[in-house]
XYZ file of C-alpha atoms in Angstrom:
225
model
C -0.088 0.156 0.512
C 1.494 3.608 -0.905
C 1.149 6.130 1.232
C 0.464 9.854 0.334
C 0.954 12.300 3.247
C -0.461 15.987 3.615
C 2.738 18.211 2.509
C 3.718 21.179 4.933
C 7.175 23.048 4.935
C 8.624 21.404 7.795
C 8.242 17.930 6.486
C 11.564 15.174 6.181
C 12.336 15.350 2.978
C 14.355 12.715 2.923
C 11.589 10.367 3.047
C 10.220 11.938 -0.219
C 9.789 10.462 -3.668
C 12.803 12.395 -4.681
C 12.208 12.943 -9.073
C 14.591 15.974 -10.133
C 15.474 19.076 -9.550
C 14.184 22.559 -10.641
C 15.555 25.106 -12.924
C 17.133 26.899 -9.948
C 18.012 23.275 -8.023
C 15.927 23.015 -5.307
C 14.567 19.227 -5.430
C 10.892 18.072 -6.879
C 9.528 15.476 -5.440
C 6.393 13.357 -6.118
C 3.266 15.277 -5.397
C -0.595 15.002 -5.690
C -3.472 17.850 -5.275
C -7.478 18.032 -6.090
C -8.306 20.189 -8.775
C -11.944 20.257 -10.868
C -12.980 17.003 -9.522
C -9.878 15.125 -9.794
C -6.868 13.659 -7.888
C -3.696 14.896 -9.764
C -0.550 13.390 -9.190
C 2.128 16.454 -10.254
C 5.235 17.694 -8.835
C 5.973 19.108 -5.128
C 8.446 22.268 -5.470
C 10.213 22.509 -1.971
C 11.236 26.190 -3.075
C 7.783 27.031 -3.236
C 5.692 24.205 -0.927
C 3.559 23.928 -3.220
C 2.122 21.159 -5.756
C 2.056 21.685 -9.613
C -0.714 19.506 -11.195
C -1.604 19.421 -15.742
C -5.064 20.034 -16.541
C -7.028 20.948 -19.804
C -3.907 22.552 -21.211
C -2.715 24.542 -18.281
C -0.880 23.859 -15.411
C -1.979 24.577 -12.008
C -0.495 25.657 -8.747
C -2.216 24.335 -5.375
C -1.279 24.929 -1.871
C -3.314 22.017 -0.331
C -1.380 18.483 -1.539
C -0.440 15.403 -0.482
C 3.268 13.814 -1.027
C 4.231 9.912 -1.489
C 6.324 8.847 1.413
C 9.072 6.319 0.864
C 8.932 2.983 2.400
C 12.372 1.577 2.460
C 13.260 3.474 -1.044
C 11.067 0.673 -2.326
C 10.136 2.743 -5.643
C 11.994 2.437 -9.066
C 11.043 3.607 -12.364
C 10.247 1.952 -15.675
C 10.143 3.068 -19.228
C 6.887 2.448 -21.246
C 4.902 4.475 -23.622
C 1.505 5.031 -25.407
C -0.504 4.379 -22.486
C 1.088 1.467 -21.491
C 1.392 0.980 -17.649
C 3.352 -1.785 -15.935
C 2.598 -3.873 -13.443
C 3.232 -2.642 -9.808
C 2.777 0.819 -11.309
C 2.274 3.515 -8.401
C -1.827 4.924 -8.584
C -1.448 8.688 -7.746
C -4.843 9.260 -8.067
C -8.150 9.421 -10.555
C -10.356 11.704 -12.687
C -13.767 12.582 -11.881
C -15.132 9.649 -13.881
C -13.094 6.950 -11.706
C -10.283 6.464 -14.362
C -7.155 5.458 -12.377
C -4.085 7.952 -13.489
C -0.642 7.011 -12.449
C 2.762 8.647 -11.576
C 5.270 9.070 -14.217
C 7.555 11.394 -15.413
C 9.815 12.795 -19.053
C 12.228 15.220 -19.583
C 11.222 19.064 -21.062
C 13.560 21.115 -21.732
C 16.603 19.321 -19.997
C 15.083 19.078 -16.768
C 13.086 15.733 -15.462
C 9.656 16.673 -14.435
C 6.910 14.508 -13.070
C 3.244 14.162 -13.996
C 0.115 12.065 -14.509
C -0.237 9.421 -16.999
C -3.697 9.133 -18.444
C -3.663 5.386 -19.795
C -7.137 5.995 -22.032
C -4.993 9.552 -23.421
C -1.898 7.385 -24.655
C 0.090 9.444 -22.948
C 2.078 11.432 -19.642
C 0.523 14.888 -19.419
C 3.102 17.047 -16.909
C 3.050 20.914 -15.746
C 5.829 23.602 -16.935
C 5.955 26.691 -17.731
C 2.025 27.377 -17.339
C 1.182 25.123 -19.524
C 0.201 21.086 -19.807
C 2.292 19.175 -22.217
C 2.174 15.256 -23.436
C 4.158 12.706 -24.385
C 3.897 9.149 -25.463
C 6.997 7.594 -24.176
C 7.880 8.410 -20.531
C 8.926 6.621 -17.072
C 6.518 4.836 -14.685
C 6.879 5.221 -11.005
C 6.650 1.518 -9.317
C 7.020 -0.805 -6.612
C 11.022 -1.843 -6.691
C 11.309 -5.326 -8.641
C 14.562 -7.740 -8.161
C 16.130 -6.880 -11.839
C 16.320 -2.966 -11.335
C 19.848 -1.218 -11.717
C 20.499 1.196 -8.511
C 20.976 4.962 -9.429
C 24.750 5.852 -9.673
C 25.889 8.167 -6.017
C 25.572 11.708 -6.681
C 28.900 13.445 -5.279
C 28.115 16.882 -4.640
C 31.306 19.731 -5.706
C 34.120 20.500 -3.653
C 33.471 23.040 -0.705
C 36.954 23.941 -0.451
C 39.167 25.803 -3.519
C 41.612 23.504 -5.565
C 44.786 22.177 -3.740
C 47.667 23.309 -5.403
C 51.007 22.093 -2.997
C 53.212 24.633 -2.256
C 57.313 25.254 -4.286
C 59.133 24.452 -1.164
C 56.693 22.009 1.454
C 57.853 21.583 5.077
C 60.007 19.058 5.720
C 60.726 16.423 8.762
C 64.183 15.804 8.850
C 64.943 12.515 9.782
C 69.114 12.019 9.831
C 71.991 14.833 9.149
C 75.203 13.968 7.053
C 78.313 14.182 8.565
C 79.041 17.603 6.619
C 75.759 19.382 8.128
C 73.802 19.781 5.374
C 69.978 18.283 6.157
C 68.260 15.672 4.256
C 64.564 15.944 4.118
C 62.358 13.076 3.850
C 59.097 14.861 3.596
C 55.582 14.014 4.565
C 53.542 14.396 1.717
C 50.792 17.723 2.165
C 47.167 16.384 2.287
C 44.828 18.453 0.000
C 41.477 19.789 1.092
C 38.943 17.588 2.163
C 36.232 16.969 -0.461
C 33.007 17.524 0.911
C 30.548 14.665 -0.113
C 27.091 15.620 0.325
C 24.278 13.927 1.198
C 22.209 14.073 -2.340
C 18.297 13.039 -2.185
C 17.480 9.163 -2.925
C 17.760 8.798 -6.258
C 15.475 6.123 -7.398
C 16.469 2.834 -9.601
C 15.168 2.730 -13.089
C 14.436 -0.943 -14.478
C 14.048 -2.725 -17.773
C 11.431 -0.836 -20.211
C 8.294 -2.415 -20.183
C 6.758 -4.506 -22.707
C 3.652 -4.313 -22.986
C 1.301 -7.840 -23.884
C -2.229 -8.353 -24.494
C -2.559 -8.754 -20.750
C -1.457 -5.332 -19.632
C -2.417 -1.632 -21.100
C -5.823 0.007 -21.071
C -8.039 -1.905 -22.229
C -11.500 -0.482 -21.667
C -10.852 2.644 -22.279
C -11.829 5.268 -25.582
C -8.487 6.307 -26.779
C -7.351 9.837 -27.081
C -4.412 10.784 -29.019
C -2.437 13.365 -27.348
């Protein structure tokens, strides 16, 4: 069972499902909010504490929202397309008519952005630039399986300037020849420490979903995006 919790600015963001970063570098998380009778998955911006959802060609910014709680990091992303939904996909909401909307993401203008997968429309919609954008190729959020590939570990930039060793490093002299001239055996000078930041938890990416007659979006009238 997926856990959605009311969002507040004081929430522990390390327990949320991280999706990507906005233009200003602030994290985006999986969120959802009510609008015009629909419960719509979208992007929760940590910079504004608001959930942005796509609806009817527009992007709407909503203050009252929920965020998806990351239970033991057991989520992953699976590539899919054309409204096809893989097994264990995470439902993020539903339309006023009762159709399930799933959590997905796609890259728009260079930014990985979450949105809603609308199976009967055969695409994902995401909010960006106060408009609703559609993608027939996307990734679906699923419960993690054994064949998912862990993401690379992110390393933040150094917090210190680059290290340049001095021309004449200090010496620790362990012996002197009989003529009195020192022979120095110098300890290496350690570079400034490199900071490794605690990045938001990146989810694994699984093999692409290949639909068959048992999966997909049967029973819906298809609307082309």
